[in-house]
Amino acid sequence: MRSIAKYKLADRRVEAGVQLLRPGEPSHETYELIEGWAFQYALFPDGRRQILNFVLPGAILGFHRDNDEVLTYGVEALTNTVVASYRINASDVFERDLETGMQLLWLLSRDLRLAFDRLASVGCLSAQERVAHLLLELFIRSRMRWPGHQIEHLNLPLTQEHIGDATGLTSVHVNRMLRDLGKRGILEFQYRHLRILDPDRLVELAAVDPYVLQSWIGLSVTSADRLETEVD
Amino acid sequence: MRSIAKYKLADRRVEAGVQLLRPGEPSHETYELIEGWAFQYALFPDGRRQILNFVLPGAILGFHRDNDEVLTYGVEALTNTVVASYRINASDVFERDLETGMQLLWLLSRDLRLAFDRLASVGCLSAQERVAHLLLELFIRSRMRWPGHQIEHLNLPLTQEHIGDATGLTSVHVNRMLRDLGKRGILEFQYRHLRILDPDRLVELAAVDPYVLQSWIGLSVTSADRLETEVD
DNA sequence: CGTATTCTTGACCCGCTTCAACTCAAGTGG
DNA sequence: CCACTTGAGTTGAAGCGGGTCAAGAATACG
C-alpha cells in the first residue's frame, strides 16, 4: 500500500468489540485494517444482524465518493486490531493518483466476489453446507494471508453466533451443524480453533465450484503479494 | 459513458434468455448493457440457481483485471437487449485513462452495495419481507432510470421463478406471498406488471432503513445523471 | 474463586418446501 | 377455426428443516 500512504493520518489501536463505523453516521474517516480481524454488518430495526463480510488486514473500510455520504452498514472489530486512518475520497484519488485508484478497484472487485459467493451460499444451500462454505472460505483466505502456520489448523476468532449471523442461521442450529460436521469427520471447530479433517469432502459439501475456489486462492495470493510492498 | 467509448468494438442485439456470459468460461469480452434488462447468477452443480443482481442499462459486465480470468458467475438477458462489446482490462484503463477508472470504481461500489442489501435481505428477512424488499428495490432503480412513466406503476420483466431465485424461495411460495401482499393492499404483481398500492407500508414491511433507501435513490439518480452524458 | 459469556442438548413448533393437480394465456400448425 | 402444446401462475395437502424456548455444562475472566 505504498501509494495510499500519502493520505495517512494516524494509526490507532482498537479493541475487540468496538464499533469502527456505525450505520447511520456520516463517514468522515476512511480506515485501512492493519492488524487483526473485523467484520461488516447490516442491522435491522428489530435487532437482527447480517454479517456481510469478514475483514482481514489490507482492506479499506468506509471509503466513499462523498465525505458526507451516510453509511448503510457498520464495521466492528472482531479481535484487538490496529487501523490506519486516511482522509481520502474518490475525487482525490483519481485526480492525482492512478496506482491508488487501481488498488481500490481491485479491493472492491474482490469484495464484490466474496459478497456474491456468500449470497449464493445463503440463498441456495442447506444449513450444513452454509456453515461448511463459510469456514472453508475463511480458512482459505486466512491461510493465504498468513501462510506460515501449520497445515489444516487455524485460529478463527469467531463465536457460533458470528457464524450464525453470517449464514442466516441461529447460533443454536450452527452448533448442531458443527457437531454433525465433526461426527462426519469433515472438520472440527471448538474454542475458536478450526481443524480441517477431510479437505476434499469439505470442498464437495460446501458446493464450491472449482473455479470459485481457484478465484479465492488467486485473489488471496495476489492480496498477500500486494501487501508485501507495504513493508519497505 | 464518453470515456469508455474509446474501447468500444461493436453493438449487438441479444434476445431474451440468451447467456451473455457463462460461468466457467474465460472472459475475453467486456460488455456494457445499452438497452433492456439482464441478470447475473451463480449456478450450483445440482442445478440450483441464485440470482445475484438484476442489471439495468449502464452496467458493465464481465470486466476483470486479467483477460484470461475464469468467470465464476453468468449473465443472462432477461428481455431483448442491446449490448456494446469492449476490449478492455484494468491495466489498460488505469495506465491511460482516469475518467474511465473512476466510472468503473463507481459502478463497482454501487453493485457491492446492492449485493450487501440483498444478502442482508436473504439472510435476515421472512419470505414476505424478502419479496417486498426485492420488488421495492427494482421499483426504485427502474423508476430512477426511466423517470417519465406513470406513478406507482411499472413493467418488470420477471417471472415468479426469477423472484424466487433472487430471494432464495421457491416460485410456489413466491406466488403465495404475492397473493398475500395483494390481499393486504400493499402491492400487486401480475402479468409482469407491478403496481404499488401502499408505498409507506411497503417500505416498512421491506424493513428498508431510511438511509439505505436514500442510498438507492441517490445512486440511481447519480447513475442517470452520469448516463445522460452518454448521449451527447 | 465467582460471574459472565459461550456452548450444548432436548422438545416442540412453524415457515417454507415438496409434490401434484389444475387453470390460464399465448402460440402453432392442421 | 379449432386441437394441441408450452410456459407461467394458482392452490391444496403433507412433510421437514430450521427456529424457538429453556435448562444445563463448559470455558474464559476478573
Coordinates of C-alpha atoms (C1' of nucleotides) in Angstrom, one line a residue:
Chain A
M1 CA 0.0 0.0 0.0
R2 CA 2.8 2.4 -0.8
S3 CA 0.7 4.8 -2.8
I4 CA -2.2 5.2 -0.5
A5 CA 0.2 6.0 2.4
K6 CA 0.4 9.6 1.3
Y7 CA -3.1 10.2 2.7
K8 CA -2.4 8.6 6.0
L9 CA -3.3 10.4 9.2
A10 CA -2.5 8.1 12.1
D11 CA -2.5 4.6 13.4
R12 CA -4.9 3.6 16.1
R13 CA -5.4 0.6 18.4
V14 CA -9.0 -0.7 18.5
E15 CA -10.2 -3.2 21.0
A16 CA -12.3 -6.3 20.1
G17 CA -16.0 -5.5 20.1
V18 CA -15.6 -1.8 19.3
Q19 CA -17.6 -0.3 16.5
L20 CA -15.2 1.2 14.0
L21 CA -18.1 2.6 11.9
R22 CA -21.8 2.7 12.7
P23 CA -24.6 2.6 10.3
G24 CA -26.4 5.9 10.1
E25 CA -23.4 8.0 10.7
P26 CA -21.7 10.1 8.1
S27 CA -18.3 8.7 7.1
H28 CA -15.7 11.3 7.5
E29 CA -12.9 8.8 8.0
T30 CA -11.5 6.0 5.8
Y31 CA -9.7 3.2 7.5
E32 CA -7.3 0.5 6.5
L33 CA -7.2 -2.5 8.7
I34 CA -3.5 -3.2 9.5
E35 CA -3.7 -6.0 12.1
G36 CA -6.5 -8.3 13.4
W37 CA -9.9 -9.2 12.2
A38 CA -13.1 -7.2 11.8
F39 CA -16.5 -7.6 10.1
Q40 CA -19.0 -5.6 8.2
Y41 CA -22.6 -5.9 9.1
A42 CA -26.1 -4.7 8.4
L43 CA -28.6 -4.0 11.2
F44 CA -32.4 -4.2 11.1
P45 CA -34.8 -2.2 13.2
D46 CA -35.8 -5.4 15.1
G47 CA -32.2 -6.0 16.1
R48 CA -31.4 -8.8 13.6
R49 CA -27.9 -8.6 12.2
Q50 CA -26.4 -9.8 9.0
I51 CA -22.7 -10.2 8.8
L52 CA -21.8 -9.1 5.3
N53 CA -18.1 -9.8 5.2
F54 CA -15.2 -10.7 7.4
V55 CA -12.4 -8.3 7.0
L56 CA -8.7 -9.2 7.0
P57 CA -5.7 -6.9 7.0
G58 CA -5.2 -4.9 3.9
A59 CA -8.9 -4.0 3.4
I60 CA -10.1 -0.4 3.1
L61 CA -13.2 0.4 5.1
G62 CA -15.6 3.3 4.9
F63 CA -14.4 4.6 1.5
H64 CA -17.0 6.6 -0.3
R65 CA -17.2 9.1 -3.1
D66 CA -18.6 11.9 -1.0
N67 CA -17.4 12.5 2.5
D68 CA -20.8 13.4 3.8
E69 CA -22.4 10.2 2.5
V70 CA -24.3 8.3 5.2
L71 CA -23.1 4.8 6.0
T72 CA -25.7 2.0 5.5
Y73 CA -23.7 -0.7 7.2
G74 CA -21.3 -0.9 10.2
V75 CA -17.9 -2.3 10.9
E76 CA -16.9 -3.9 14.2
A77 CA -13.5 -5.1 15.4
L78 CA -13.6 -8.9 16.0
T79 CA -10.2 -9.0 17.7
N80 CA -8.0 -6.3 19.0
T81 CA -6.9 -4.5 15.9
V82 CA -4.7 -1.8 14.5
V83 CA -6.2 0.5 11.9
A84 CA -4.8 3.4 9.9
S85 CA -6.9 6.4 9.2
Y86 CA -6.9 8.2 5.9
R87 CA -8.5 11.4 4.7
I88 CA -9.3 10.5 1.2
N89 CA -12.2 10.3 -1.3
A90 CA -12.7 9.2 -4.8
S91 CA -12.2 12.5 -6.5
D92 CA -8.9 12.9 -4.6
V93 CA -7.7 9.6 -5.7
F94 CA -8.4 9.7 -9.4
E95 CA -7.4 13.3 -10.0
R96 CA -3.9 12.6 -8.7
D97 CA -3.1 9.1 -8.3
L98 CA -3.6 6.1 -10.6
E99 CA -2.0 3.5 -8.5
T100 CA -4.2 4.1 -5.5
G101 CA -7.2 4.0 -7.8
M102 CA -6.3 0.7 -9.2
Q103 CA -5.8 -0.7 -5.7
L104 CA -9.2 0.4 -4.7
L105 CA -10.7 -1.0 -7.8
W106 CA -9.1 -4.3 -7.1
L107 CA -10.2 -4.4 -3.5
L108 CA -13.8 -3.5 -4.4
S109 CA -13.9 -6.2 -7.1
R110 CA -12.7 -8.8 -4.6
D111 CA -15.3 -7.8 -2.0
L112 CA -18.0 -8.0 -4.7
R113 CA -17.0 -11.5 -5.5
L114 CA -17.0 -12.5 -1.9
A115 CA -20.4 -10.9 -1.4
F116 CA -21.8 -12.8 -4.4
D117 CA -20.4 -16.1 -3.1
R118 CA -22.0 -15.6 0.3
L119 CA -25.2 -14.5 -1.3
A120 CA -25.3 -17.7 -3.3
S121 CA -24.5 -19.7 -0.3
V122 CA -27.2 -18.2 1.9
G123 CA -29.8 -18.2 -0.9
C124 CA -29.3 -21.8 -2.1
L125 CA -27.5 -24.1 0.4
S126 CA -28.7 -26.1 3.4
A127 CA -27.6 -25.1 6.9
Q128 CA -24.8 -27.7 7.0
E129 CA -23.5 -26.6 3.6
R130 CA -23.6 -22.9 4.5
V131 CA -21.5 -23.5 7.6
A132 CA -19.1 -25.6 5.7
H133 CA -18.9 -22.9 3.0
L134 CA -18.2 -20.1 5.4
L135 CA -15.5 -22.0 7.3
L136 CA -13.9 -23.1 4.0
E137 CA -13.8 -19.5 2.8
L138 CA -12.3 -18.2 6.0
F139 CA -9.8 -21.0 6.1
I140 CA -8.5 -20.3 2.6
R141 CA -8.5 -16.5 3.0
S142 CA -6.7 -16.7 6.3
R143 CA -4.3 -19.3 5.1
M144 CA -3.3 -17.3 2.1
R145 CA -2.9 -14.3 4.2
W146 CA -0.6 -15.9 6.8
P147 CA 1.0 -18.9 5.0
G148 CA 3.4 -19.8 7.8
H149 CA 1.1 -21.8 10.0
Q150 CA 0.5 -25.5 10.5
I151 CA -1.4 -27.3 7.8
E152 CA -5.2 -27.6 8.2
H153 CA -5.0 -26.0 11.6
L154 CA -6.2 -22.4 12.2
N155 CA -7.4 -19.9 14.8
L156 CA -10.6 -18.2 13.8
P157 CA -11.7 -15.5 16.3
L158 CA -15.4 -16.3 15.8
T159 CA -18.3 -17.3 18.1
Q160 CA -21.0 -19.6 16.8
E161 CA -23.2 -16.5 16.9
H162 CA -21.0 -14.8 14.4
I163 CA -21.2 -17.8 12.1
G164 CA -25.0 -17.8 12.5
D165 CA -25.3 -14.1 11.7
A166 CA -23.1 -14.6 8.6
T167 CA -25.0 -17.6 7.3
G168 CA -28.5 -16.6 8.2
L169 CA -28.9 -19.3 10.9
T170 CA -29.4 -19.3 14.6
S171 CA -26.4 -20.0 16.8
V172 CA -28.2 -23.0 18.2
H173 CA -28.5 -24.5 14.8
V174 CA -24.9 -23.6 13.9
N175 CA -23.9 -25.6 16.9
R176 CA -25.8 -28.7 15.7
M177 CA -24.3 -28.4 12.3
L178 CA -20.7 -28.1 13.7
R179 CA -21.4 -31.2 15.8
D180 CA -22.6 -33.1 12.7
L181 CA -19.6 -31.9 10.7
G182 CA -17.3 -33.2 13.5
K183 CA -19.1 -36.6 13.7
R184 CA -18.9 -37.0 9.9
G185 CA -15.1 -36.4 10.1
I186 CA -15.1 -33.3 7.9
L187 CA -14.0 -30.5 10.3
E188 CA -13.8 -29.6 13.9
F189 CA -14.4 -26.1 15.3
Q190 CA -14.1 -25.6 19.0
Y191 CA -12.7 -22.8 21.2
R192 CA -12.1 -20.6 18.2
H193 CA -10.0 -23.2 16.7
L194 CA -10.6 -24.8 13.3
R195 CA -9.2 -28.0 12.1
I196 CA -9.9 -29.4 8.6
L197 CA -10.2 -33.2 8.8
D198 CA -11.2 -34.0 5.2
P199 CA -10.5 -31.2 2.7
D200 CA -11.9 -33.0 -0.3
R201 CA -15.2 -33.8 1.3
L202 CA -15.4 -30.3 2.7
V203 CA -15.0 -28.7 -0.7
E204 CA -17.6 -31.1 -2.1
L205 CA -20.0 -30.5 0.7
A206 CA -19.6 -26.7 0.6
A207 CA -20.7 -27.0 -3.1
V208 CA -17.8 -24.7 -4.1
D209 CA -17.2 -24.7 -7.8
P210 CA -13.6 -25.4 -8.7
Y211 CA -13.4 -22.1 -10.4
V212 CA -14.7 -20.2 -7.4
L213 CA -12.2 -22.0 -5.2
Q214 CA -9.4 -21.0 -7.7
S215 CA -10.6 -17.4 -7.6
W216 CA -10.5 -17.4 -3.8
I217 CA -6.9 -18.7 -3.8
G218 CA -5.9 -16.4 -6.6
L219 CA -7.3 -13.3 -5.1
S220 CA -5.8 -14.1 -1.7
V221 CA -2.4 -14.8 -3.1
T222 CA -2.5 -11.6 -5.1
S223 CA -3.6 -9.7 -2.0
A224 CA -0.7 -11.0 0.1
D225 CA 1.8 -10.2 -2.6
R226 CA 0.4 -6.7 -2.9
L227 CA 0.6 -6.2 0.8
E228 CA 4.3 -7.3 0.9
T229 CA 5.2 -4.0 -0.6
E230 CA 3.7 -2.2 2.3
V231 CA 6.7 -3.1 4.5
D232 CA 9.5 -1.4 2.6
Chain B
M1 CA -20.0 6.8 -20.8
R2 CA -18.0 9.1 -23.0
S3 CA -14.6 8.0 -21.9
I4 CA -15.0 4.3 -22.1
A5 CA -16.3 4.6 -25.7
K6 CA -12.7 4.6 -26.9
Y7 CA -12.5 0.9 -26.3
K8 CA -15.8 0.0 -28.0
L9 CA -15.8 -2.7 -30.5
A10 CA -19.4 -3.2 -31.7
D11 CA -23.1 -3.1 -30.7
R12 CA -25.0 -6.4 -30.7
R13 CA -28.6 -7.4 -30.3
V14 CA -29.2 -10.2 -27.8
E15 CA -32.5 -12.0 -27.4
A16 CA -34.2 -12.7 -24.1
G17 CA -33.0 -15.9 -22.5
V18 CA -29.6 -15.9 -24.2
Q19 CA -26.5 -16.4 -22.0
L20 CA -24.3 -13.3 -22.4
L21 CA -21.6 -14.9 -20.2
R22 CA -21.4 -18.4 -18.9
P23 CA -19.8 -19.4 -15.6
G24 CA -16.6 -21.4 -16.2
E25 CA -15.7 -19.6 -19.4
P26 CA -12.7 -17.3 -19.7
S27 CA -13.9 -13.7 -20.1
H28 CA -12.4 -12.3 -23.3
E29 CA -15.2 -9.8 -23.8
T30 CA -16.4 -6.9 -21.6
Y31 CA -20.0 -5.8 -22.2
E32 CA -22.0 -2.7 -21.5
L33 CA -25.7 -3.1 -21.3
I34 CA -27.2 -0.5 -23.5
E35 CA -30.9 -1.4 -23.6
G36 CA -33.1 -3.9 -21.8
W37 CA -32.7 -6.0 -18.6
A38 CA -30.4 -8.8 -17.7
F39 CA -29.4 -10.6 -14.6
Q40 CA -26.2 -12.1 -13.0
Y41 CA -26.5 -15.5 -11.4
A42 CA -24.5 -18.2 -9.7
L43 CA -25.1 -21.9 -10.6
F44 CA -24.6 -24.9 -8.4
P45 CA -23.8 -28.5 -9.5
D46 CA -27.2 -29.7 -8.5
G47 CA -28.8 -27.1 -10.8
R48 CA -29.9 -24.6 -8.2
R49 CA -29.5 -21.0 -9.2
Q50 CA -29.0 -17.8 -7.3
I51 CA -29.8 -14.6 -9.0
L52 CA -27.1 -12.2 -7.7
N53 CA -28.2 -8.9 -9.3
F54 CA -30.6 -7.5 -11.8
V55 CA -28.8 -5.4 -14.4
L56 CA -30.1 -2.2 -15.9
P57 CA -28.6 -0.2 -18.8
G58 CA -25.3 1.4 -18.0
A59 CA -23.8 -1.5 -16.2
I60 CA -20.5 -3.1 -17.1
L61 CA -20.4 -6.9 -17.3
G62 CA -17.5 -9.3 -17.4
F63 CA -14.9 -6.8 -16.5
H64 CA -11.8 -8.3 -14.9
R65 CA -8.2 -7.5 -14.3
D66 CA -6.9 -10.3 -16.4
N67 CA -8.3 -11.3 -19.7
D68 CA -7.8 -15.0 -19.1
E69 CA -9.6 -14.9 -15.7
V70 CA -12.3 -17.5 -15.5
L71 CA -15.8 -16.3 -14.8
T72 CA -17.5 -17.7 -11.6
Y73 CA -20.9 -16.4 -12.4
G74 CA -23.1 -16.0 -15.5
V75 CA -25.1 -13.3 -17.1
E76 CA -28.4 -13.9 -18.9
A77 CA -30.6 -11.5 -20.9
L78 CA -34.0 -11.0 -19.3
T79 CA -35.5 -9.1 -22.2
N80 CA -34.3 -8.5 -25.7
T81 CA -31.3 -6.3 -25.2
V82 CA -28.6 -4.3 -26.9
V83 CA -25.1 -4.7 -25.6
A84 CA -21.9 -3.0 -26.6
S85 CA -18.6 -5.0 -26.6
Y86 CA -15.3 -3.6 -25.4
R87 CA -11.8 -4.9 -25.4
I88 CA -10.6 -3.6 -22.1
N89 CA -9.0 -4.6 -18.8
A90 CA -7.9 -2.9 -15.6
S91 CA -4.3 -2.2 -16.6
D92 CA -5.5 -0.6 -19.8
V93 CA -7.8 1.6 -18.0
F94 CA -5.6 3.0 -15.4
E95 CA -2.5 3.4 -17.3
R96 CA -4.2 5.7 -19.8
D97 CA -7.5 6.9 -18.5
L98 CA -8.6 8.3 -15.2
E99 CA -12.2 9.1 -16.1
T100 CA -13.0 5.5 -17.1
G101 CA -11.3 4.2 -14.0
M102 CA -13.5 6.4 -11.9
Q103 CA -16.6 5.2 -13.6
L104 CA -15.7 1.6 -13.1
L105 CA -15.0 2.3 -9.4
W106 CA -18.3 3.9 -9.0
L107 CA -20.2 1.1 -10.7
L108 CA -18.4 -1.5 -8.6
S109 CA -19.2 0.3 -5.4
R110 CA -22.9 0.5 -6.4
D111 CA -23.0 -3.2 -7.2
L112 CA -21.4 -4.0 -3.9
R113 CA -24.0 -2.0 -2.0
L114 CA -26.8 -3.8 -3.9
A115 CA -25.2 -7.2 -3.1
F116 CA -24.9 -6.3 0.6
D117 CA -28.5 -5.2 0.7
R118 CA -29.7 -8.4 -0.9
L119 CA -27.5 -10.5 1.3
A120 CA -29.0 -8.9 4.3
S121 CA -32.5 -9.4 3.0
V122 CA -32.0 -13.1 2.2
G123 CA -30.1 -13.7 5.4
C124 CA -32.5 -12.0 7.8
L125 CA -36.0 -11.4 6.5
S126 CA -39.1 -13.6 6.2
A127 CA -40.4 -14.7 2.8
Q128 CA -42.9 -11.9 2.6
E129 CA -40.4 -9.3 3.5
R130 CA -37.9 -10.6 1.0
V131 CA -40.3 -10.4 -1.8
A132 CA -41.4 -6.9 -0.8
H133 CA -37.7 -5.9 -0.5
L134 CA -36.8 -7.1 -3.9
L135 CA -39.8 -5.5 -5.7
L136 CA -39.2 -2.2 -3.9
E137 CA -35.6 -2.2 -4.9
L138 CA -36.4 -2.9 -8.5
F139 CA -39.2 -0.4 -8.5
I140 CA -36.9 2.4 -7.3
R141 CA -34.0 1.5 -9.5
S142 CA -36.2 1.3 -12.5
R143 CA -38.1 4.4 -11.7
M144 CA -34.9 6.4 -11.3
R145 CA -33.6 5.1 -14.5
W146 CA -36.8 5.9 -16.5
P147 CA -38.4 8.7 -14.6
G148 CA -41.0 9.5 -17.3
H149 CA -43.6 6.8 -16.5
Q150 CA -46.8 6.8 -14.5
I151 CA -46.5 6.9 -10.8
E152 CA -46.5 3.7 -8.8
H153 CA -47.0 1.7 -12.0
L154 CA -44.2 -0.3 -13.6
N155 CA -43.4 -3.1 -16.0
L156 CA -41.0 -5.6 -14.6
P157 CA -39.9 -8.4 -17.0
L158 CA -39.8 -11.0 -14.2
T159 CA -41.4 -14.4 -13.7
Q160 CA -42.2 -15.5 -10.2
E161 CA -39.4 -18.0 -10.7
H162 CA -36.9 -15.2 -11.1
I163 CA -38.2 -13.6 -7.9
G164 CA -37.8 -16.9 -6.2
D165 CA -34.2 -17.4 -7.4
A166 CA -33.3 -13.9 -6.3
T167 CA -34.8 -14.2 -2.8
G168 CA -33.9 -17.8 -2.1
L169 CA -37.5 -19.0 -2.2
T170 CA -39.5 -21.4 -4.4
S171 CA -41.7 -19.9 -7.0
V172 CA -44.6 -21.6 -5.4
H173 CA -44.1 -19.8 -2.2
V174 CA -43.3 -16.5 -4.0
N175 CA -46.8 -16.9 -5.5
R176 CA -48.4 -17.2 -2.1
M177 CA -46.5 -14.2 -0.8
L178 CA -47.6 -12.1 -3.8
R179 CA -51.1 -13.1 -3.2
D180 CA -50.9 -12.1 0.4
L181 CA -49.3 -8.8 -0.5
G182 CA -52.2 -8.1 -2.8
K183 CA -54.8 -9.0 -0.2
R184 CA -53.1 -6.8 2.3
G185 CA -53.3 -3.9 -0.2
I186 CA -49.6 -3.3 -0.3
L187 CA -48.7 -4.2 -3.9
E188 CA -49.9 -6.2 -6.9
F189 CA -47.7 -8.0 -9.4
Q190 CA -49.4 -9.8 -12.3
Y191 CA -48.5 -10.3 -15.9
R192 CA -45.1 -8.7 -15.4
H193 CA -46.8 -5.6 -14.2
L194 CA -46.1 -4.1 -10.7
R195 CA -48.4 -1.7 -9.0
I196 CA -47.5 -0.2 -5.7
L197 CA -50.7 0.2 -3.6
D198 CA -49.3 1.5 -0.3
P199 CA -45.7 2.8 -0.6
D200 CA -45.3 3.6 3.1
R201 CA -46.4 0.2 4.3
L202 CA -44.2 -1.4 1.6
V203 CA -41.1 0.4 2.9
E204 CA -41.9 -0.6 6.4
L205 CA -42.6 -4.2 5.6
A206 CA -39.4 -4.5 3.4
A207 CA -37.5 -3.3 6.6
V208 CA -35.6 -0.9 4.5
D209 CA -33.6 1.5 6.6
P210 CA -34.3 5.1 5.6
Y211 CA -30.6 5.6 4.9
V212 CA -30.5 2.5 2.6
L213 CA -33.5 3.8 0.8
Q214 CA -31.8 7.2 0.4
S215 CA -28.7 5.5 -1.0
W216 CA -30.8 3.6 -3.5
I217 CA -32.4 6.8 -4.7
G218 CA -29.1 8.7 -4.6
L219 CA -27.2 6.1 -6.5
S220 CA -29.8 5.7 -9.1
V221 CA -30.2 9.4 -9.6
T222 CA -26.4 9.8 -9.9
S223 CA -26.4 6.9 -12.3
A224 CA -29.0 8.5 -14.5
D225 CA -27.2 11.8 -14.5
R226 CA -23.9 10.1 -15.3
L227 CA -25.5 8.2 -18.2
E228 CA -27.1 11.4 -19.6
T229 CA -23.6 12.4 -20.8
E230 CA -23.6 9.3 -22.9
V231 CA -25.9 10.9 -25.4
D232 CA -24.1 14.0 -26.4
Chain C
dC1 C1' -12.8 -18.4 43.3
dG2 C1' -17.5 -16.5 41.4
dT3 C1' -19.5 -14.4 37.4
dA4 C1' -20.4 -13.9 32.5
dT5 C1' -20.2 -15.5 28.0
dT6 C1' -20.4 -19.2 25.1
dC7 C1' -21.6 -23.8 24.1
dT8 C1' -24.6 -27.9 24.2
dT9 C1' -28.7 -30.6 24.1
dG10 C1' -33.7 -31.7 24.1
dA11 C1' -38.6 -30.9 23.0
dC12 C1' -41.9 -28.6 20.4
dC13 C1' -43.4 -25.7 16.7
dC14 C1' -43.9 -23.1 12.3
dG15 C1' -42.5 -21.4 7.8
dC16 C1' -41.2 -22.9 3.8
dT17 C1' -40.6 -26.9 0.6
dT18 C1' -42.3 -30.6 -2.0
dC19 C1' -45.4 -32.9 -4.8
dA20 C1' -49.1 -32.8 -7.6
dA21 C1' -53.1 -31.3 -10.0
dC22 C1' -55.3 -27.8 -12.3
dT23 C1' -56.0 -23.1 -14.6
dC24 C1' -54.9 -19.8 -17.8
dA25 C1' -52.8 -17.4 -21.6
dA26 C1' -50.4 -17.4 -25.9
dG27 C1' -48.8 -19.6 -29.7
dT28 C1' -48.6 -23.0 -33.7
dG29 C1' -50.0 -25.8 -37.1
dG30 C1' -53.6 -28.9 -39.2
Chain D
dC1 C1' -61.1 -22.1 -36.7
dC2 C1' -60.1 -25.4 -33.5
dA3 C1' -56.9 -29.2 -31.4
dC4 C1' -52.6 -29.4 -29.4
dT5 C1' -48.7 -27.6 -27.0
dT6 C1' -46.0 -25.0 -23.9
dG7 C1' -44.8 -22.0 -20.1
dA8 C1' -46.4 -19.4 -16.2
dG9 C1' -49.5 -18.9 -12.5
dT10 C1' -52.6 -21.0 -8.7
dT11 C1' -54.0 -23.8 -5.0
dG12 C1' -54.1 -27.7 -1.6
dA13 C1' -52.1 -31.4 1.4
dA14 C1' -48.3 -33.3 3.7
dG15 C1' -43.5 -33.4 5.4
dC16 C1' -39.3 -31.5 7.1
dG17 C1' -35.6 -28.2 8.1
dG18 C1' -34.5 -24.9 11.0
dG19 C1' -36.4 -21.7 14.7
dT20 C1' -37.8 -21.1 19.4
dC21 C1' -37.7 -21.8 24.2
dA22 C1' -35.4 -23.5 28.0
dA23 C1' -32.2 -25.5 31.1
dG24 C1' -27.6 -27.1 32.0
dA25 C1' -22.5 -27.6 31.1
dA26 C1' -18.1 -25.8 29.9
dT27 C1' -14.9 -22.2 29.4
dA28 C1' -13.0 -17.6 30.0
dC29 C1' -12.2 -13.9 33.0
dG30 C1' -11.8 -10.7 36.8

